[in-house]
mmCIF file of C-alpha atoms in Angstrom:
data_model
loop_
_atom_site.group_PDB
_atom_site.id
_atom_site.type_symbol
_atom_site.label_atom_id
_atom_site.label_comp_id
_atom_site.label_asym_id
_atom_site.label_seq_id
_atom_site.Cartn_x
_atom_site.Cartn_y
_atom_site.Cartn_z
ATOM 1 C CA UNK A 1055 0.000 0.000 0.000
ATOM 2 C CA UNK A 1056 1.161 3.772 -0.254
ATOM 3 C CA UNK A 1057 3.196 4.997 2.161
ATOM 4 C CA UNK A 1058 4.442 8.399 3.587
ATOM 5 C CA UNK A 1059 7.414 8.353 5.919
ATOM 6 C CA UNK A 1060 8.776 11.881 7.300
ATOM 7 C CA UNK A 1061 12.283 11.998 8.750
ATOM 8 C CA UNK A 1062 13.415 13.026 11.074
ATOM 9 C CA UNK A 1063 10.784 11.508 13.878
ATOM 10 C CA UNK A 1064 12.295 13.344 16.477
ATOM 11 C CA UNK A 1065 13.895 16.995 16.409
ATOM 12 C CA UNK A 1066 15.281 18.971 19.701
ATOM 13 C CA UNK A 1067 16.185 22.736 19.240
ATOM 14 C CA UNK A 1068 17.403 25.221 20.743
ATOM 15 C CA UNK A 1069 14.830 28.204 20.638
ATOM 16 C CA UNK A 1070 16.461 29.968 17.710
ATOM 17 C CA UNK A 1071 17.435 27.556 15.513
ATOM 18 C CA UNK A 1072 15.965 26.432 12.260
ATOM 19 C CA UNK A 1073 14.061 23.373 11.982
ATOM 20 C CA UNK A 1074 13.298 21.149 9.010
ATOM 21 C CA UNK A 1075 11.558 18.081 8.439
ATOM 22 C CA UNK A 1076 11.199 16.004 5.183
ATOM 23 C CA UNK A 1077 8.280 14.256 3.822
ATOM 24 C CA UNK A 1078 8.642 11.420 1.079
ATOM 25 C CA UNK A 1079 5.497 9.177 -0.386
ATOM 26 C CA UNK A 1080 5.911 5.855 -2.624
ATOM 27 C CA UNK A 1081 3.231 7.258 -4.489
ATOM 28 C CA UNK A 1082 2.701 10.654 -6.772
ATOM 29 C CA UNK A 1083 0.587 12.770 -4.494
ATOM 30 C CA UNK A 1084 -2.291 14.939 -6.156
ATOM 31 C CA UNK A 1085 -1.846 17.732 -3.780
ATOM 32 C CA UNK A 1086 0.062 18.168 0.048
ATOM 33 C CA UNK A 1087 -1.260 19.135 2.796
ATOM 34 C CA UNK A 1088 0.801 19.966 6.101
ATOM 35 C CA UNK A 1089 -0.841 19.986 9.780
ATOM 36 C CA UNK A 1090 0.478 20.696 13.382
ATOM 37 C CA UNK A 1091 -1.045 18.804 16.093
ATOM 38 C CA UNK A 1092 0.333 19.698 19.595
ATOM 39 C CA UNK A 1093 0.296 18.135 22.448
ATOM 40 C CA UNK A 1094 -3.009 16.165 23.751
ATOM 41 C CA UNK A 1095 -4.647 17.846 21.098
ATOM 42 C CA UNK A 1096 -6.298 17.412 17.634
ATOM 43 C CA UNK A 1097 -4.074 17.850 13.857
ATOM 44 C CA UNK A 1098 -4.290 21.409 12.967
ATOM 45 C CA UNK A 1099 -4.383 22.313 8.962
ATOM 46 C CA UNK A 1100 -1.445 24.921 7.434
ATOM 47 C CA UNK A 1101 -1.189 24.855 4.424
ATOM 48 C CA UNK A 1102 -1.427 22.735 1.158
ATOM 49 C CA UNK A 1103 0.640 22.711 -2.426
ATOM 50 C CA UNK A 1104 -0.969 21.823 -5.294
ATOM 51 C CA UNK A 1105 1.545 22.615 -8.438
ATOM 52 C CA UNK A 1106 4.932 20.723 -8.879
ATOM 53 C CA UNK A 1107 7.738 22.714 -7.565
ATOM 54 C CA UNK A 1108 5.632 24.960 -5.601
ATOM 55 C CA UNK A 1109 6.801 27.049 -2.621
ATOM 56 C CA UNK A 1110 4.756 28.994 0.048
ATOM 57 C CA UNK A 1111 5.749 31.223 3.008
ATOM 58 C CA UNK A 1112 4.070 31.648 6.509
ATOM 59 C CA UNK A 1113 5.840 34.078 8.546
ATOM 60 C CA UNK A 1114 8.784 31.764 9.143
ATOM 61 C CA UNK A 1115 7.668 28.289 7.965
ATOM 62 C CA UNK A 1116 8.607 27.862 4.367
ATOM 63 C CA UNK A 1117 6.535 24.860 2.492
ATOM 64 C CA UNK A 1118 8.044 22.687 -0.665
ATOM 65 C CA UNK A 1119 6.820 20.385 -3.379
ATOM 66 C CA UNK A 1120 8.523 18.311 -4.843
ATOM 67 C CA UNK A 1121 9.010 18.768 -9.087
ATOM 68 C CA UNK A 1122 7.940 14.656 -9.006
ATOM 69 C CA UNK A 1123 5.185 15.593 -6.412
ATOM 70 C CA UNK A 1124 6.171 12.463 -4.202
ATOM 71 C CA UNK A 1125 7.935 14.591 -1.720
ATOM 72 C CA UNK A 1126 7.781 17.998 0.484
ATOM 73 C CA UNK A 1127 9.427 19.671 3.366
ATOM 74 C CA UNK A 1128 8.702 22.150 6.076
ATOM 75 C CA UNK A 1129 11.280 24.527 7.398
ATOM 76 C CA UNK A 1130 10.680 26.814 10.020
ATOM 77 C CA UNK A 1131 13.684 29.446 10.405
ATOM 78 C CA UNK A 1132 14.053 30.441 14.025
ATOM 79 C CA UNK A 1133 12.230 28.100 16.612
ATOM 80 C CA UNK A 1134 10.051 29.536 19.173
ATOM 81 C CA UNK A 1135 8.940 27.544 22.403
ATOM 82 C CA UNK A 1136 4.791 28.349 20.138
ATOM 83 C CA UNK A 1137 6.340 26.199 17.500
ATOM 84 C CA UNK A 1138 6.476 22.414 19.582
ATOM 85 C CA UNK A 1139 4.020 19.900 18.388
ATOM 86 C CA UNK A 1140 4.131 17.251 16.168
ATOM 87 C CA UNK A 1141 3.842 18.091 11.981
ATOM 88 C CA UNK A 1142 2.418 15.802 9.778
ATOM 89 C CA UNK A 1143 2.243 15.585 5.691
ATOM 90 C CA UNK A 1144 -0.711 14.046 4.077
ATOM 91 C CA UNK A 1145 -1.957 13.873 0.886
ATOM 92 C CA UNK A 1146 -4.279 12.311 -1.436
ATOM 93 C CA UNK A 1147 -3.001 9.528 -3.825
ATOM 94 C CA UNK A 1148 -3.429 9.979 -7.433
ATOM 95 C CA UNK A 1149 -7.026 9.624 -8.256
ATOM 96 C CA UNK A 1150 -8.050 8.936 -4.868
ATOM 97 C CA UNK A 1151 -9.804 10.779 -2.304
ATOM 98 C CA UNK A 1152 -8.369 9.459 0.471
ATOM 99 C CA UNK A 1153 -6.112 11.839 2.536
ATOM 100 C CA UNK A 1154 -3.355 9.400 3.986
ATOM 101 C CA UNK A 1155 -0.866 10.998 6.637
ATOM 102 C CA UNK A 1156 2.669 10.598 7.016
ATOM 103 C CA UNK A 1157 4.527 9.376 10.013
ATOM 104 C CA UNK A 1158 5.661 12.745 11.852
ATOM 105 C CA UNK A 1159 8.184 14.551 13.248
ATOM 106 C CA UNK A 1160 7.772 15.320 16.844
ATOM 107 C CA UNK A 1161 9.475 19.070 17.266
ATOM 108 C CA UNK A 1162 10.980 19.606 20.898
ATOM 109 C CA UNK A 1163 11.990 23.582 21.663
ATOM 110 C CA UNK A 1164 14.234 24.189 24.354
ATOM 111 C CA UNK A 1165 14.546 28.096 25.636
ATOM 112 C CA UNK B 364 -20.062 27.395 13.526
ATOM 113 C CA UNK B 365 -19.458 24.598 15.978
ATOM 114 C CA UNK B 366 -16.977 22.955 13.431
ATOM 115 C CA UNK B 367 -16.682 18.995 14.022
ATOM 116 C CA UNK B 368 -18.249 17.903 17.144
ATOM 117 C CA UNK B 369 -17.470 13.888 17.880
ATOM 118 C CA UNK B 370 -18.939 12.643 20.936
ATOM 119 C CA UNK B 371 -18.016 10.908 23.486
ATOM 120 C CA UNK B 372 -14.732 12.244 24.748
ATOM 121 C CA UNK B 373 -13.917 9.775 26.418
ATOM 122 C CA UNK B 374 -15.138 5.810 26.414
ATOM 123 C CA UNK B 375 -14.185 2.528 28.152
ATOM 124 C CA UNK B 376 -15.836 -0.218 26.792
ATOM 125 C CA UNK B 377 -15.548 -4.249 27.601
ATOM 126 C CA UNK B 378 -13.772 -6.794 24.978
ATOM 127 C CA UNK B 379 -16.662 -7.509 22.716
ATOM 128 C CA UNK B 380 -19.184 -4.912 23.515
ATOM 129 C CA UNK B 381 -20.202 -2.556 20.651
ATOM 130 C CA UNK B 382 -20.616 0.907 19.969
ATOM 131 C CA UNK B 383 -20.827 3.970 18.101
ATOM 132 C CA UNK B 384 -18.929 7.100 17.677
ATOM 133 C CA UNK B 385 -20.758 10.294 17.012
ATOM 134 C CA UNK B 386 -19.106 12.657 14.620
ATOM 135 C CA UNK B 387 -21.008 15.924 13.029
ATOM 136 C CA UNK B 388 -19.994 19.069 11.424
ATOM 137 C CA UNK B 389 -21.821 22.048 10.064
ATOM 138 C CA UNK B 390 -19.965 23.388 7.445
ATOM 139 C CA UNK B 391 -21.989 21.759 4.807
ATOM 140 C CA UNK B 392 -18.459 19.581 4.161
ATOM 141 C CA UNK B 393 -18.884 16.526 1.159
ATOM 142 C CA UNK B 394 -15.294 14.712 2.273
ATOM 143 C CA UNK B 395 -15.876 13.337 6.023
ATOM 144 C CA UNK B 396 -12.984 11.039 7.063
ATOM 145 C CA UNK B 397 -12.212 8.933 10.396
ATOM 146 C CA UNK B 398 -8.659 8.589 11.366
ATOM 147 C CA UNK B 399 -7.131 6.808 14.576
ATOM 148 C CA UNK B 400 -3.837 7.425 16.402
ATOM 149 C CA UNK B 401 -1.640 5.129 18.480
ATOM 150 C CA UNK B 402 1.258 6.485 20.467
ATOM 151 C CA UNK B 403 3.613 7.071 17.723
ATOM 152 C CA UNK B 404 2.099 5.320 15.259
ATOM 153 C CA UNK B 405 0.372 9.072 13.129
ATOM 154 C CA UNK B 406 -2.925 9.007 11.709
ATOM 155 C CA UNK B 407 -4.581 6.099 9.909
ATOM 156 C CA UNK B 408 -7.493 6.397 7.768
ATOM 157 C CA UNK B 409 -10.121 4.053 8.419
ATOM 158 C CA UNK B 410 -12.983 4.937 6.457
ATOM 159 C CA UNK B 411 -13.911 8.074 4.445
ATOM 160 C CA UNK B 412 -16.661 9.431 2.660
ATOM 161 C CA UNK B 413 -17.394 12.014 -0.188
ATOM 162 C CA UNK B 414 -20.817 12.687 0.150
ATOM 163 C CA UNK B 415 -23.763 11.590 1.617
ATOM 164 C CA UNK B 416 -24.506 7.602 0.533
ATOM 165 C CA UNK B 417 -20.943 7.014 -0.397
ATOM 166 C CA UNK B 418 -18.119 5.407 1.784
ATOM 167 C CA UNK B 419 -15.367 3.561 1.262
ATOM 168 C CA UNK B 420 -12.173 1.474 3.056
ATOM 169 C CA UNK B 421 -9.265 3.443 4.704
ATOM 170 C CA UNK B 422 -6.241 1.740 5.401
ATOM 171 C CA UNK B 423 -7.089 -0.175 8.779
ATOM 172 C CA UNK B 424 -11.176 -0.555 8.158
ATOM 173 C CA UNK B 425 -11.431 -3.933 9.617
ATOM 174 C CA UNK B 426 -13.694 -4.425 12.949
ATOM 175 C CA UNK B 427 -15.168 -0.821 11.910
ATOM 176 C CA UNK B 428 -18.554 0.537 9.939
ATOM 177 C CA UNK B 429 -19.740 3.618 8.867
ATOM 178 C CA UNK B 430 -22.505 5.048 7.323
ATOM 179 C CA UNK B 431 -23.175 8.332 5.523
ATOM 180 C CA UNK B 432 -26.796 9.079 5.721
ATOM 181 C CA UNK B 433 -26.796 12.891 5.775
ATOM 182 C CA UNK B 434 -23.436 15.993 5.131
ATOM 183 C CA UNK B 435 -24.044 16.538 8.614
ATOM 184 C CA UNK B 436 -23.130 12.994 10.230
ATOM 185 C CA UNK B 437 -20.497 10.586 9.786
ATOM 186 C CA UNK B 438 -20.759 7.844 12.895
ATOM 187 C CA UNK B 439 -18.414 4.931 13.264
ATOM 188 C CA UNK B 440 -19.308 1.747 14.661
ATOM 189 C CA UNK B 441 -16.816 -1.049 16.414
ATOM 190 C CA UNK B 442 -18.730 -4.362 16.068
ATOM 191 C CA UNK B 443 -17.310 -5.869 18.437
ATOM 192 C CA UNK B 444 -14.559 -4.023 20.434
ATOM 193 C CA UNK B 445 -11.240 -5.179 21.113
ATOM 194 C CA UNK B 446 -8.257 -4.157 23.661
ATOM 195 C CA UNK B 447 -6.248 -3.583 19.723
ATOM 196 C CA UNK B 448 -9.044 -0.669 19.622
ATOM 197 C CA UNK B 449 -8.030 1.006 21.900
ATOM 198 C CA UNK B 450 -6.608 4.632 20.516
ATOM 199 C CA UNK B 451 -7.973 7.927 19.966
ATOM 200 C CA UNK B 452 -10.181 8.258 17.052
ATOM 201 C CA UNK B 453 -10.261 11.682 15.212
ATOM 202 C CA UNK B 454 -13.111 12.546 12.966
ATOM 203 C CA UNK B 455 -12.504 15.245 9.786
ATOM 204 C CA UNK B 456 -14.597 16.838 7.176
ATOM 205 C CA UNK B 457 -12.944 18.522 4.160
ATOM 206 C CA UNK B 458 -14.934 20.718 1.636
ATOM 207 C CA UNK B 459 -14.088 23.449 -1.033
ATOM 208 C CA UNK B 460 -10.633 22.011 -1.960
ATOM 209 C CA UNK B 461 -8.972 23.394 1.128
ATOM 210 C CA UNK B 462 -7.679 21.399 4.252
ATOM 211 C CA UNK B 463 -9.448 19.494 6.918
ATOM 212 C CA UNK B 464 -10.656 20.192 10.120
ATOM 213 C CA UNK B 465 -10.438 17.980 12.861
ATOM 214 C CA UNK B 466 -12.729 17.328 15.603
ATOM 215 C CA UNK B 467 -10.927 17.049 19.353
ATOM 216 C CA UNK B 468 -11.201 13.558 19.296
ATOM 217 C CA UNK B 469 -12.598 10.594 21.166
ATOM 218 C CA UNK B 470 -10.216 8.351 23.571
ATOM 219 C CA UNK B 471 -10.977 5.141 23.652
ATOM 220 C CA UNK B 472 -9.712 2.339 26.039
ATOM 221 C CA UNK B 473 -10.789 -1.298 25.385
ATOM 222 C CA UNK B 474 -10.075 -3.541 28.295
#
């Protein structure tokens, strides 16, 4: 079945630092979608790329897609203590409607 | 707009007992989807739906039914519960092409 793995699953930063996680599927992806879900509480939707290639900016999180539209990332340029929580990719296969989520990377921000 | 209300919160049920989790939203949403989380194990689709009648199979959708009578409601059964249940189970609804929202989710312990 498709799969979406993220690496790293664990990131600790100093409050300051930049912070990027990677997001790879074993399928071409339709469109991705990145969420935030923090602790004891519910994913959170940010953002989603549609177009191969594309890049979008939030205030300091910068979003990718891939040119092959199997992969993404998510960097976020200077941590803040706000940004811990756990990201997630998802995105729908090709053809599908099914919105299948990647593994994670659990973001720890030390002050 | 209340968003995505599931209900309960919280649930302990006996191995083998049944039951159903409630899961509405009034956005007037087509895609409603039902997703459950182990401790580090992300989100897995169960079932989905993208409108009213129509379901289909997530990736985990054994030992689970839904139904999709109305936009508004999307409940999911357990037939027949089982201490492998046990989780938290997130219900979404997507609509307009944009991301999903969550509901705060339903914690479930199977013993």
């Amino acid at each position: 079945g498709q799969q979406v793995m993220q690496i790293p699953q664990y990131q600790h930063v100093q409050e300051g630092e930049d912070f990027t996680t990677y997001c790879n599927s074993s399928t071409t992806l339709s469109n991705i979608q990145w969420y935030k879900q923090r602790p004891g509480g519910h994913p959170v939707f940010l953002i989603q790329l549609v177009k191969s290639g594309e890049v979008k900016k939030q205030k300091r999180l910068t979003f990718q897609f891939g040119e092959a539209k199997k992969n993404s990332s998510l960097h976020i340029t200077a941590t803040q203590t706000t940004d811990v929580g756990t990201y997630f990719c998802a995105g729908p296969p090709d053809n599908t409607d099914k919105l299948i989520f990647g593994t994670g990377t659990r973001l720890q921000v030390f002050p | 707009n209340a968003g995505v209300t599931q209900t309960p919160k919280f649930q302990v049920l006996k191995t083998g007992q049944s039951m159903t989790l409630q899961c509405a939203q009034d956005m007037n949403h087509e895609y409603m989807s039902w997703y459950r989380q182990d401790p580090g194990m992300g989100l897995r689709l169960i079932h989905y739906s993208v409108g009213a009648g129509i379901t289909d199979q997530g990736e985990v959708p054994n030992g689970y039914n839904v139904s999709r009578s109305t936009t508004e409601d999307f409940p999911l059964r357990l037939l027949s519960a089982a201490p492998s249940q046990t989780s938290v189970y997130f219900c979404a609804s997507q609509g307009g092409g944009y991301g999903y929202t969550f509901g705060s989710g339903t914690r479930l312990t199977v013993v």
